[in-house]
Amino acid sequence: MTARDFGTGDDTGAVRVRAEGDVDEQALAYVREKVGAALDRPGLPPVSGEVRIARAAAPHTEQPWSAGAEIRVGSDLVVVRAREGSARELADRLQDRLRNRTDRAAHRSDTARRAATPPPWRGGPER
């Protein structure tokens, strides 16, 4: 079982989509499209990483499709895992999870959690 490497084919460039097992080109193209849509958006810092798609060889498995993504969004690491019954469902689930977690990572910053002025015991104004 060898892995096949594919770029996303869009502006995300640094994100690779890898297929392992019996993954057809049509399913891989759909996953690539969904990953590109989730990561190629304005307002995101530079992204890089890898998405792995696999299909189980056992025919009796209820959810043979699985995906794992490790994406760097700026300095944050976003890890996403998903399992589904079909390639299209997997790609849709992966897109939703990537979009939610990259949004969270992009908008999380120290300045958003700080108060406008420091409290009095930290040298701020006293009441």
PDB file of N, CA and C in Angstrom, residues 24 76 82 96 118:
ATOM      1  N   ASP A  24     -10.148   6.511  -5.282  1.00  0.00           N
ATOM      2  CA  ASP A  24     -10.191   6.859  -6.707  1.00  0.00           C
ATOM      3  C   ASP A  24      -9.941   8.353  -6.912  1.00  0.00           C
ATOM      4  N   ASP A  76      -0.134  28.266  15.159  1.00  0.00           N
ATOM      5  CA  ASP A  76      -0.978  27.272  15.828  1.00  0.00           C
ATOM      6  C   ASP A  76      -1.069  25.997  14.993  1.00  0.00           C
ATOM      7  N   ALA A  82     -11.577  12.567  11.071  1.00  0.00           N
ATOM      8  CA  ALA A  82     -12.961  12.294  10.678  1.00  0.00           C
ATOM      9  C   ALA A  82     -13.063  10.878  10.119  1.00  0.00           C
ATOM     10  N   ASP A  96     -16.047  21.112   7.136  1.00  0.00           N
ATOM     11  CA  ASP A  96     -16.676  21.771   8.284  1.00  0.00           C
ATOM     12  C   ASP A  96     -15.723  21.861   9.467  1.00  0.00           C
ATOM     13  N   PRO A 118      -5.092  47.579  32.480  1.00  0.00           N
ATOM     14  CA  PRO A 118      -4.735  46.572  33.478  1.00  0.00           C
ATOM     15  C   PRO A 118      -5.397  46.873  34.824  1.00  0.00           C
TER      16      PRO A 118
END
